[in-house]
mmCIF file of C-alpha atoms in Angstrom:
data_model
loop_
_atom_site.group_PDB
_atom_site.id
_atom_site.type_symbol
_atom_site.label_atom_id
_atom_site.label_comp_id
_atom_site.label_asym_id
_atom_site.label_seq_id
_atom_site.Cartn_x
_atom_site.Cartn_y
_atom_site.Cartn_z
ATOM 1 C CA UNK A 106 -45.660 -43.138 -49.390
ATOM 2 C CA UNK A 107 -46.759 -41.763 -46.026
ATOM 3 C CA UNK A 108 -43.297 -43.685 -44.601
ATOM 4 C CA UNK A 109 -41.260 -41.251 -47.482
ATOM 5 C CA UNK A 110 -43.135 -38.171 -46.466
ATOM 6 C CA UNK A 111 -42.456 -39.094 -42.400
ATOM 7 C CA UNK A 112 -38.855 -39.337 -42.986
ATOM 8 C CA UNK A 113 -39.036 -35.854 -45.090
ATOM 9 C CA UNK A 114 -40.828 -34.184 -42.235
ATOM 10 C CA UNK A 115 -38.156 -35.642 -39.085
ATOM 11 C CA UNK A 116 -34.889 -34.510 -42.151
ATOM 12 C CA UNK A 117 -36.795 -30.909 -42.348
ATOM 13 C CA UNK A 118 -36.714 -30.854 -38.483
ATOM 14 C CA UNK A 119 -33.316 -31.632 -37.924
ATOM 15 C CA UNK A 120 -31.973 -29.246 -40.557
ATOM 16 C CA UNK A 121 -33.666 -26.171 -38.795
ATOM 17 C CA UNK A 122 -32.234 -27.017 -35.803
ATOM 18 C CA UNK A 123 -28.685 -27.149 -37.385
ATOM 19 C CA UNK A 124 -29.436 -23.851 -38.986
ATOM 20 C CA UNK A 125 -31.467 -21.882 -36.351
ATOM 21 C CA UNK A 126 -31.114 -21.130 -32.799
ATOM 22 C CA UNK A 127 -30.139 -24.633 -31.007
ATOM 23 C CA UNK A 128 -32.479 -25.349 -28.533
ATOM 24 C CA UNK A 129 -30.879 -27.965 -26.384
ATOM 25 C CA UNK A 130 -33.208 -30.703 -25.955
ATOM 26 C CA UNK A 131 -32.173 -34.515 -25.685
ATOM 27 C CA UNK A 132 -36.074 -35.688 -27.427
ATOM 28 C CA UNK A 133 -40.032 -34.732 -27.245
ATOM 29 C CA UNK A 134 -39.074 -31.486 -29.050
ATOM 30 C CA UNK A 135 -42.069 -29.276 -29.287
ATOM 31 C CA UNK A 136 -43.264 -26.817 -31.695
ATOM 32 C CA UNK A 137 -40.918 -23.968 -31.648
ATOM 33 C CA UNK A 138 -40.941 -21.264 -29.120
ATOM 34 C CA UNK A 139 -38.078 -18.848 -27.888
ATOM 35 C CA UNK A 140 -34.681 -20.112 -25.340
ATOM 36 C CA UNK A 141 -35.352 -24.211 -24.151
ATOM 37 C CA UNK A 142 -39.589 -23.666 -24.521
ATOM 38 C CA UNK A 143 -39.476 -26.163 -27.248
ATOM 39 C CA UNK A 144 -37.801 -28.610 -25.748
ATOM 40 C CA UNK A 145 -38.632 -31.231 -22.595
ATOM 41 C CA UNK A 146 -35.531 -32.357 -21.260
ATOM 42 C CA UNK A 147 -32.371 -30.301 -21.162
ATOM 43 C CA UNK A 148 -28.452 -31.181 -20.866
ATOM 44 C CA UNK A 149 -26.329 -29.128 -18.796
ATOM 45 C CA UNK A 150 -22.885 -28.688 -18.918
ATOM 46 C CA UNK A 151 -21.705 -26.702 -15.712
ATOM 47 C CA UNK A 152 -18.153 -25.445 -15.834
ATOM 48 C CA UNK A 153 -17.349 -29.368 -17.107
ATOM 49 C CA UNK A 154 -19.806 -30.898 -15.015
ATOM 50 C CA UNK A 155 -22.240 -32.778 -16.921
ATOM 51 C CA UNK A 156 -26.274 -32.516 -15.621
ATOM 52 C CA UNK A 157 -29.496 -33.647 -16.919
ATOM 53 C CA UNK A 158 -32.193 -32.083 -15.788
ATOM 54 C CA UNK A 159 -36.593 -30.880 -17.376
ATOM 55 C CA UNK A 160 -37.491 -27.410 -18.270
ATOM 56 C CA UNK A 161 -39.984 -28.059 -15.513
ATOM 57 C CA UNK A 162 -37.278 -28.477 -12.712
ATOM 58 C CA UNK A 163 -35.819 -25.226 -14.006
ATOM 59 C CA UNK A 164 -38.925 -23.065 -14.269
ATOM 60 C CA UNK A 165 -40.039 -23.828 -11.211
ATOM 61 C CA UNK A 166 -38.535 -20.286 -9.618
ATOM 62 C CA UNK A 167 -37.942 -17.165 -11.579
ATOM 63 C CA UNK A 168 -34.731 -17.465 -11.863
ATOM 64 C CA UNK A 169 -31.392 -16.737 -14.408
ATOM 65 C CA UNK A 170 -32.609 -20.421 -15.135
ATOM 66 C CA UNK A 171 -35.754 -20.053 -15.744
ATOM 67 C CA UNK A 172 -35.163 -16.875 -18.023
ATOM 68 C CA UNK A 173 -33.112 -19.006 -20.182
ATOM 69 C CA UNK A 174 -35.845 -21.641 -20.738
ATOM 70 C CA UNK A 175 -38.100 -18.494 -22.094
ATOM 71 C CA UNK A 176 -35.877 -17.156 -24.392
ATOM 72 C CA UNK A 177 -35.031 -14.204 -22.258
ATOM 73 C CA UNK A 178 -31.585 -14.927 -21.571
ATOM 74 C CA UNK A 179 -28.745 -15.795 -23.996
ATOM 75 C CA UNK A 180 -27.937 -19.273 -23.812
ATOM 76 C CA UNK A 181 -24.950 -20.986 -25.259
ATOM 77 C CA UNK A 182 -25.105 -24.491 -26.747
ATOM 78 C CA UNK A 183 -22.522 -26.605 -28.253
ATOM 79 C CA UNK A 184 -23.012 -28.969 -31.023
ATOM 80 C CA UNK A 185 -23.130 -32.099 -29.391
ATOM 81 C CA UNK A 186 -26.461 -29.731 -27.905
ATOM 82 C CA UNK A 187 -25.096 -29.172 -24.350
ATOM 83 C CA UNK A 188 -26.645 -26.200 -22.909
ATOM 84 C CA UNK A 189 -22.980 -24.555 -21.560
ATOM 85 C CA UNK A 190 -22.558 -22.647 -18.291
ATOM 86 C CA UNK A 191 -19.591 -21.141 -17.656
ATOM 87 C CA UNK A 192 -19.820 -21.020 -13.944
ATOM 88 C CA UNK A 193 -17.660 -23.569 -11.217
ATOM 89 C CA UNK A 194 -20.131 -27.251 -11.139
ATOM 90 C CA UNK A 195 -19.253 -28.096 -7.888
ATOM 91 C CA UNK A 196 -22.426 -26.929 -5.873
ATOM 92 C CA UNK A 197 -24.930 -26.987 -9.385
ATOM 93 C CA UNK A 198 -26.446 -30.336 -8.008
ATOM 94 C CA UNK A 199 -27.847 -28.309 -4.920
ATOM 95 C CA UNK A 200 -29.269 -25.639 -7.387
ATOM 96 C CA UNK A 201 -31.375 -28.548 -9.464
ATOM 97 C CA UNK A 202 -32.160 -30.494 -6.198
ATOM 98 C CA UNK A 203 -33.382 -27.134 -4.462
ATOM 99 C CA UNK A 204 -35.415 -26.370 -7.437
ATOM 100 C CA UNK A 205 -36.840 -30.037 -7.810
ATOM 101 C CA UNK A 206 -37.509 -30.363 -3.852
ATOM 102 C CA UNK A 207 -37.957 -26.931 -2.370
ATOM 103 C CA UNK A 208 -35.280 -27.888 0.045
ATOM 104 C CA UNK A 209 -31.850 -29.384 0.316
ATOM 105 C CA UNK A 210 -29.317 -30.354 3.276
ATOM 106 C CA UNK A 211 -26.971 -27.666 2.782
ATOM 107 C CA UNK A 212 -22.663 -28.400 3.970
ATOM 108 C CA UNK A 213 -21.756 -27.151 7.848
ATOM 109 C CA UNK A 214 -19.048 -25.296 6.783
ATOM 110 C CA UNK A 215 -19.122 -21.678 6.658
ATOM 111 C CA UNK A 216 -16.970 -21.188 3.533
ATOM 112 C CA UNK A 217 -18.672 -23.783 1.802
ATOM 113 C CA UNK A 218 -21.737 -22.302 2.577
ATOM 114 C CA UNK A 219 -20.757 -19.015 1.367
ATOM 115 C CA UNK A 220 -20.064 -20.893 -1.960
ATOM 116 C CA UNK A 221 -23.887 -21.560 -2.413
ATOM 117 C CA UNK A 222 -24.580 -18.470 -1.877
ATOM 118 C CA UNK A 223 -22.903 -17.018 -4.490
ATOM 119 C CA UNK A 224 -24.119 -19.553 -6.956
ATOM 120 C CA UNK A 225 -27.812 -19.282 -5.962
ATOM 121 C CA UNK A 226 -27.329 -15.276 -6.418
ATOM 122 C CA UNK A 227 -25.733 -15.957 -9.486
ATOM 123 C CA UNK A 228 -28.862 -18.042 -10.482
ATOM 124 C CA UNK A 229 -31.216 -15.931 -8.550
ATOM 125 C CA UNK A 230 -32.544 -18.358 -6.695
ATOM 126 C CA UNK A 231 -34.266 -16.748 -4.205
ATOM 127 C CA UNK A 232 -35.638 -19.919 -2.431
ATOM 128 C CA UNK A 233 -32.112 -21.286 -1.796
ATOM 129 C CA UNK A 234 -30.824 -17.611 -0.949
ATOM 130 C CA UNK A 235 -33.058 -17.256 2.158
ATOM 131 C CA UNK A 236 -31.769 -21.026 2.926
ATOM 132 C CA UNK A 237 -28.535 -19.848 3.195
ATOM 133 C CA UNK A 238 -28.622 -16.715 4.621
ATOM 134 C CA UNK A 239 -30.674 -18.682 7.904
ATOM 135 C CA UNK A 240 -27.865 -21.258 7.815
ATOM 136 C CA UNK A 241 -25.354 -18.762 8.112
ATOM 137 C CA UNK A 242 -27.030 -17.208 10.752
ATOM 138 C CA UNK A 243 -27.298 -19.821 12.993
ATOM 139 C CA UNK A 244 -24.323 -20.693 12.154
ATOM 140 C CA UNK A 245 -22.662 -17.560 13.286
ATOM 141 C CA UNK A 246 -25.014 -17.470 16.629
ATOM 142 C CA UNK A 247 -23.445 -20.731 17.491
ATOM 143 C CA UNK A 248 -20.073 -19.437 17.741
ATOM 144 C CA UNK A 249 -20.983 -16.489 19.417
ATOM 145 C CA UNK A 250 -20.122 -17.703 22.976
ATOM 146 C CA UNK A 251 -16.421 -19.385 21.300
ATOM 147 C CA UNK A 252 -13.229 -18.146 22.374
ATOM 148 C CA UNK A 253 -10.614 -17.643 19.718
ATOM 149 C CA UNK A 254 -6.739 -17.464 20.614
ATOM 150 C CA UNK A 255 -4.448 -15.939 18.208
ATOM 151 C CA UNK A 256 -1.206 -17.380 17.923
ATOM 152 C CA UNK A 257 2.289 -15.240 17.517
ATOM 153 C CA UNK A 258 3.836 -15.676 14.498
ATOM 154 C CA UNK A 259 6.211 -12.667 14.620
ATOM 155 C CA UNK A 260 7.543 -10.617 17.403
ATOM 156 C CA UNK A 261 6.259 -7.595 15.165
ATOM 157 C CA UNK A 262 3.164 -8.970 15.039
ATOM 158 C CA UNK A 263 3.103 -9.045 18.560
ATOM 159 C CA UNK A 264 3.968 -5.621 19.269
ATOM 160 C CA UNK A 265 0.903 -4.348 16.756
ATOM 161 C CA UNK A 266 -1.320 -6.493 18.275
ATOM 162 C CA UNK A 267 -0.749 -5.670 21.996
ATOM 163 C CA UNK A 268 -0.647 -1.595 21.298
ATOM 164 C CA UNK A 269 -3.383 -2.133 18.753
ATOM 165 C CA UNK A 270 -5.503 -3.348 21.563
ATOM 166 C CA UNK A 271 -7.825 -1.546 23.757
ATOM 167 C CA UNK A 272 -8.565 -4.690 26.050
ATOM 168 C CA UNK A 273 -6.136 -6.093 28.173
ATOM 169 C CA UNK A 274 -3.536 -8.521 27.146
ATOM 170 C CA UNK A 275 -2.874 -12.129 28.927
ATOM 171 C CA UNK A 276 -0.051 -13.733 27.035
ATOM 172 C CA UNK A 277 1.454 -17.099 27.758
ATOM 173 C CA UNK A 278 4.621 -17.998 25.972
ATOM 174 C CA UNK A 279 5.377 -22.137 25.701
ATOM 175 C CA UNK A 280 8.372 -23.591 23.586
ATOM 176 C CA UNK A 281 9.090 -26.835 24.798
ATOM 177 C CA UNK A 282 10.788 -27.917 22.471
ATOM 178 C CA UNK A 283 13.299 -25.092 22.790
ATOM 179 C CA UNK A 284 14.405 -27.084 26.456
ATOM 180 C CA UNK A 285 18.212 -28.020 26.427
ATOM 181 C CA UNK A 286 17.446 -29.944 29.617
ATOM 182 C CA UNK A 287 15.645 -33.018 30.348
ATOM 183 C CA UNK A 288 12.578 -32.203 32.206
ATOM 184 C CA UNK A 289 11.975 -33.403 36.115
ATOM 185 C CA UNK A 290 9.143 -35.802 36.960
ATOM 186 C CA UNK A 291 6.412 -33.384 37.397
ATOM 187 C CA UNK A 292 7.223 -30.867 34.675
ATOM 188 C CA UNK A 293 5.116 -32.286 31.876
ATOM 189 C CA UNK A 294 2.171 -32.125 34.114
ATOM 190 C CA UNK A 295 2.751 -28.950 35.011
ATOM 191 C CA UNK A 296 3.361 -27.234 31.695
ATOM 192 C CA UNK A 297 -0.109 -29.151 31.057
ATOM 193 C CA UNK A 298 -1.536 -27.465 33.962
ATOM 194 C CA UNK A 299 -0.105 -24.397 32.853
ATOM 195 C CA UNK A 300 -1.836 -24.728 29.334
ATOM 196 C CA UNK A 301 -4.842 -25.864 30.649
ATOM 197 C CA UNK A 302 -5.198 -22.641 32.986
ATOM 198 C CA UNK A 303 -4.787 -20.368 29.755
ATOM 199 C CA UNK A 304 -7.766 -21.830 28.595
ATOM 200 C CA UNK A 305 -10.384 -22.003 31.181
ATOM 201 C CA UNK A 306 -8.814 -18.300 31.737
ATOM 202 C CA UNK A 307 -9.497 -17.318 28.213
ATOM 203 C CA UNK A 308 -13.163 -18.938 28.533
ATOM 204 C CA UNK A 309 -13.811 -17.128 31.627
ATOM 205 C CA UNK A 310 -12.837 -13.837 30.552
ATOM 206 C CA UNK A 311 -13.407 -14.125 26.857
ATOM 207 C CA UNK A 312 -14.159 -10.504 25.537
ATOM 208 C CA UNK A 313 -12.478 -9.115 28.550
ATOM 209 C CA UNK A 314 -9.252 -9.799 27.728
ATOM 210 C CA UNK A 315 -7.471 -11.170 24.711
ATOM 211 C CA UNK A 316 -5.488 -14.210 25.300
ATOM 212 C CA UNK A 317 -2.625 -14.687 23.109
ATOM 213 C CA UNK A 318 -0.483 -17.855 22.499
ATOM 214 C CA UNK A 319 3.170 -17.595 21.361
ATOM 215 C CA UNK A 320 5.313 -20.667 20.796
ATOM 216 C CA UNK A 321 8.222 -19.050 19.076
ATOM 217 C CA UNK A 322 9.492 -17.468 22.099
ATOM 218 C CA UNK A 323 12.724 -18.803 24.345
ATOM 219 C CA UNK A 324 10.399 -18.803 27.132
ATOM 220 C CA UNK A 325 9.402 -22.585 27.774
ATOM 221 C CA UNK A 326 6.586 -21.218 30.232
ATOM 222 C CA UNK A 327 5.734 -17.760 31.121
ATOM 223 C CA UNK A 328 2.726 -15.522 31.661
ATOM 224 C CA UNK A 329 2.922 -11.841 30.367
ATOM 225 C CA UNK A 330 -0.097 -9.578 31.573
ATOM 226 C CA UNK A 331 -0.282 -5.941 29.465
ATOM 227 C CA UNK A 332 -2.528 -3.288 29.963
ATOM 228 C CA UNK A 333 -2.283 -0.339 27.718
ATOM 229 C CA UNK A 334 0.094 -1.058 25.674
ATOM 230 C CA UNK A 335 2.752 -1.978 27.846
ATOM 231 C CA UNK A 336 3.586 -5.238 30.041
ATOM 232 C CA UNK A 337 2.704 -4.683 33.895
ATOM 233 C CA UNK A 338 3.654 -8.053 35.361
ATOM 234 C CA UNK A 339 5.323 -11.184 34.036
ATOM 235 C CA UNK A 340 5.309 -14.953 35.890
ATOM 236 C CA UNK A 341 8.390 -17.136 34.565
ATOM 237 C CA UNK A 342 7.492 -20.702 35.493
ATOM 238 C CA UNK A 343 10.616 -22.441 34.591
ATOM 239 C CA UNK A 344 14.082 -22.800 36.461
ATOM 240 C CA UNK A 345 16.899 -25.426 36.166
ATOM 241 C CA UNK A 346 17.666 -27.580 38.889
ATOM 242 C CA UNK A 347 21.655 -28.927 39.308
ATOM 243 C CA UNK A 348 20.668 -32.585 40.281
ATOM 244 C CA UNK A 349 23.236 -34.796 41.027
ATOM 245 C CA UNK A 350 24.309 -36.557 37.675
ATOM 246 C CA UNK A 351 23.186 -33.265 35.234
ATOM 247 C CA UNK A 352 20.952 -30.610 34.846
ATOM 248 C CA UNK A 353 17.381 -30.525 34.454
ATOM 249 C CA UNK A 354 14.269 -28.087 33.653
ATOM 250 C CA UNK A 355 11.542 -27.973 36.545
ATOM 251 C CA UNK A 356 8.602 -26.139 35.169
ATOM 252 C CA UNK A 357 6.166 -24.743 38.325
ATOM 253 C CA UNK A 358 2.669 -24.125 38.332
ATOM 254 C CA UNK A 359 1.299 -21.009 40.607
ATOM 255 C CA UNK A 360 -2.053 -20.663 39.964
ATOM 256 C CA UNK A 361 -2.699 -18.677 42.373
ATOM 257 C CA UNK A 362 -0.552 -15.963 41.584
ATOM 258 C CA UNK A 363 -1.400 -16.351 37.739
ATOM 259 C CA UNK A 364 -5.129 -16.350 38.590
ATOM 260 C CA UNK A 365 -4.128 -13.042 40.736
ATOM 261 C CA UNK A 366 -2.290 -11.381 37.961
ATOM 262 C CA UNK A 367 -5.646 -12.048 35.350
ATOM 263 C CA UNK A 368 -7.939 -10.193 37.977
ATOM 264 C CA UNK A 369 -5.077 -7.193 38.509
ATOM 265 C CA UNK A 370 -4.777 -6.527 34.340
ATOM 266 C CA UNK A 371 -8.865 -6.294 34.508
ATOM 267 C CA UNK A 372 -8.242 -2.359 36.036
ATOM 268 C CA UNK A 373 -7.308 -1.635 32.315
ATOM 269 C CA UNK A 374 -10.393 -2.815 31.085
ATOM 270 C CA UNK A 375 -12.055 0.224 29.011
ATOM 271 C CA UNK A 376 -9.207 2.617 29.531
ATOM 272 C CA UNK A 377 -9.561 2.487 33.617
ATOM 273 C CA UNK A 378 -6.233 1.922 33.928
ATOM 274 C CA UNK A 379 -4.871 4.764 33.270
ATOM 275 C CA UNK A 380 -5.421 7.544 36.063
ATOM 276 C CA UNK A 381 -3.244 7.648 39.373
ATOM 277 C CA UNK A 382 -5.617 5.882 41.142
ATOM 278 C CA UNK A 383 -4.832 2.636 39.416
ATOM 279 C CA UNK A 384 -1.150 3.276 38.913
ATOM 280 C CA UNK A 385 -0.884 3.730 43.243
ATOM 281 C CA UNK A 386 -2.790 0.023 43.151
ATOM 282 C CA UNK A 387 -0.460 -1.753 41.142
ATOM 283 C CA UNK A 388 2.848 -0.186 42.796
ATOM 284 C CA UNK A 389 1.186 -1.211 46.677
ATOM 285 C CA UNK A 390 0.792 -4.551 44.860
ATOM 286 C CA UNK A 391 -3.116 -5.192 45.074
ATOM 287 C CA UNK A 392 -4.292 -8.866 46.065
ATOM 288 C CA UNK A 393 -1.109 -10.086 44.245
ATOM 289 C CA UNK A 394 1.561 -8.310 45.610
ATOM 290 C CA UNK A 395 3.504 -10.441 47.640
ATOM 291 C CA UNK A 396 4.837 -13.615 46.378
ATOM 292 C CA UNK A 397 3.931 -16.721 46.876
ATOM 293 C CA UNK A 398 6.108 -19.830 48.222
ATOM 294 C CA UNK A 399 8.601 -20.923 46.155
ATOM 295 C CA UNK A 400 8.683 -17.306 43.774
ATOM 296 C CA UNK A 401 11.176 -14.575 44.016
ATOM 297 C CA UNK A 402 10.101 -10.948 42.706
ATOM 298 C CA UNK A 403 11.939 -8.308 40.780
ATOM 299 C CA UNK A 404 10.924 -4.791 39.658
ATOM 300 C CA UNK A 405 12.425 -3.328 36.332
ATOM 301 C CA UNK A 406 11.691 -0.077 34.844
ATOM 302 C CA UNK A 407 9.467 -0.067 32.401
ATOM 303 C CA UNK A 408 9.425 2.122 29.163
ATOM 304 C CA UNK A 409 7.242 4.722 30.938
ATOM 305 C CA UNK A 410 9.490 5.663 33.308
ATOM 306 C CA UNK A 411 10.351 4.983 37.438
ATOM 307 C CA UNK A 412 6.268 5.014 38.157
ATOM 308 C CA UNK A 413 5.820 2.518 35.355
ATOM 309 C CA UNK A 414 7.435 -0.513 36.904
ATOM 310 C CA UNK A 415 7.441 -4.090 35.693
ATOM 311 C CA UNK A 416 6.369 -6.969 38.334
ATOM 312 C CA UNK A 417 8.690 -10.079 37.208
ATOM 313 C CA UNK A 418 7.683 -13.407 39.257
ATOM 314 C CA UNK A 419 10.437 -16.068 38.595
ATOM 315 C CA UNK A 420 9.866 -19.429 40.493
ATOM 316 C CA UNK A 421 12.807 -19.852 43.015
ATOM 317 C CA UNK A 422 16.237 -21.687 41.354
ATOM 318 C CA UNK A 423 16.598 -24.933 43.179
ATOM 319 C CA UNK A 424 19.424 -25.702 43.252
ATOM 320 C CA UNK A 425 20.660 -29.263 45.056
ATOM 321 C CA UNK A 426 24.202 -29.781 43.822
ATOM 322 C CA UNK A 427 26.510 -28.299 41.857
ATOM 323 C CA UNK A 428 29.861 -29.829 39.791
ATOM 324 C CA UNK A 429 32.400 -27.138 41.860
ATOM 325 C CA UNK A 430 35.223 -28.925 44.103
ATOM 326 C CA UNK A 431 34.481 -30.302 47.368
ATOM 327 C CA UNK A 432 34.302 -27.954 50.377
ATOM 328 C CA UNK A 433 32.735 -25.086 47.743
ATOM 329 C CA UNK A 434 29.811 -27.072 46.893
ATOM 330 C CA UNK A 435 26.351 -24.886 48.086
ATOM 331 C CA UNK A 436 23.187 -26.675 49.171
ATOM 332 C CA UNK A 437 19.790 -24.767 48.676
ATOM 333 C CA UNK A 438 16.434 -26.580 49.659
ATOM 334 C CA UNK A 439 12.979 -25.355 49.504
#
């Protein structure tokens, strides 16, 4: 008799559950209370992924979490007793193991971290919201000292970029593959050079000047320098040499006049550049004025006018033979 009125009592649970507000337990229901109070274990279904977690783990911050164990927030349950979240499940597992642990390894990436961040203020977990704001911010400090490049996709997006600016402008332009000329012996290591200058240059002077990189040009090496606005000096560091069977592409390497250019475009740092002072520097030349071995120099007119001149540095053509008939052949050496 007391087995009849035992199975009576567990029947009258069950049907009150059916009927009244579910309460998302898996077993060890107690008696009653508002949201998850009555129940001991709890199944989670986050945005498809599946969790099992205690009432416990989730009270243990007052959190959106929390609330919903209590009865003060609306919780959804489906009838296979789920409690449903409609929120992404990727980063949930941090939420429970932050709330079980009072800490958790959080990801090194800055746009993952982000993502916690907006779950745990979604949650309003304030524990794991402090975590992540410090992990951002040394995460940030950390790059503070990097040097970032931009890279020219567009010659319009060059152009808003350089007047845009208010620092000077180092730009080197490499296309190699844009070469219709096998290269001579020391080319590749040069170009390398070449590349590898930009960047100790762009470390050095990082927040100084803004190096850009564009490999859409024709150019397969060449330095621009800008100040302004408007390009005060150029160094072309390519030629083509007529060697005896067919032509070829000699890429140079002057560092020294590069390096001398970088320190010239720092006079248009913070606006300096622009009184008549400056202007009488650049037309004597400076420290880079004359060119070095091996370099030719042109002046153009730039778009300001006769006083606003252009320096163009183009490495010397070599030229060593040439397919024109004998006795009008020209020789040119170094």
């Amino acid at each position: 008799m007391s087995a009849e009125a035992s199975a009576g009592s567990v029947a009258s649970e069950l049907l009150l559950a059916a009927a009244g507000p579910p309460d998302g337990l898996s077993e060890d229901k107690g008696g009653g209370g508002g949201g998850l109070a009555g129940s001991k274990y709890v199944k989670l279904n986050v945005g498809g992924s599946l969790h099992y977690t205690t009432v416990q783990t989730l009270s243990k911050e007052d959190s959106l979490l929390s609330r919903m164990c209590t009865g003060a927030a609306e919780v959804t349950i489906d009838p296979e007793g789920w409690v449903v979240l409609d929120r992404s499940g990727r980063h949930f597992s941090l939420i429970l193991n932050f709330l079980r642990d009072g800490y958790v390894p959080l990801p090194e990436s800055q746009r993952e971290l982000e993502e916690v961040l907006a779950e745990a203020q979604y949650y309003r977990v304030q524990g794991l919201i402090q975590h992540c704001f410090a992990a951002l911010k040394k995460l940030r400090e950390g790059f503070q000292g990097s040097c970032r490049i931009p890279m020219i996709t567009s010659a319009k997006e060059e152009q808003r970029m350089i007047a845009s600016c208010r620092k000077p402008v180092v730009k080197l332009q490499n296309n190699r593959g844009n070469n219709k000329y096998s290269y001579t012996s020391n080319s590749d290591d040069n170009l390398l050079k070449n590349i590898e200058l930009f960047d100790k240059l762009g470390l050095r002077f990082n927040g100084r000047v803004l190096f850009v990189k564009d490999v859409l040009g024709d150019e397969i090496c060449c330095w621009s320098f800008y100040g302004e606005g408007r390009k005060i000096a150029e160094v072309c560091c390519t030629s083509i040499v007529y060697a005896t069977e067919k032509k070829q592409t000699k890429v140079e390497f002057p560092e020294a006049r590069i390096f001398e250019e970088t320190l010239n475009i720092l006079i248009y740092e913070n606006g300096r550049g622009s009184g008549p002072g400056s202007l009488a520097l650049l037309e004597s030349g400076g420290a880079g004025s004359l060119p070095g071995a091996g370099q030719s120099e042109e002046e153009g007119a730039g778009v300001g006018g006769g006083d606003r001149r252009v320096r163009r540095i183009h490495v010397r053509r070599h030229i060593m033979h040439d397919e024109r008939g004998h006795g009008l052949q020209t020789v040119y050496k170094d």
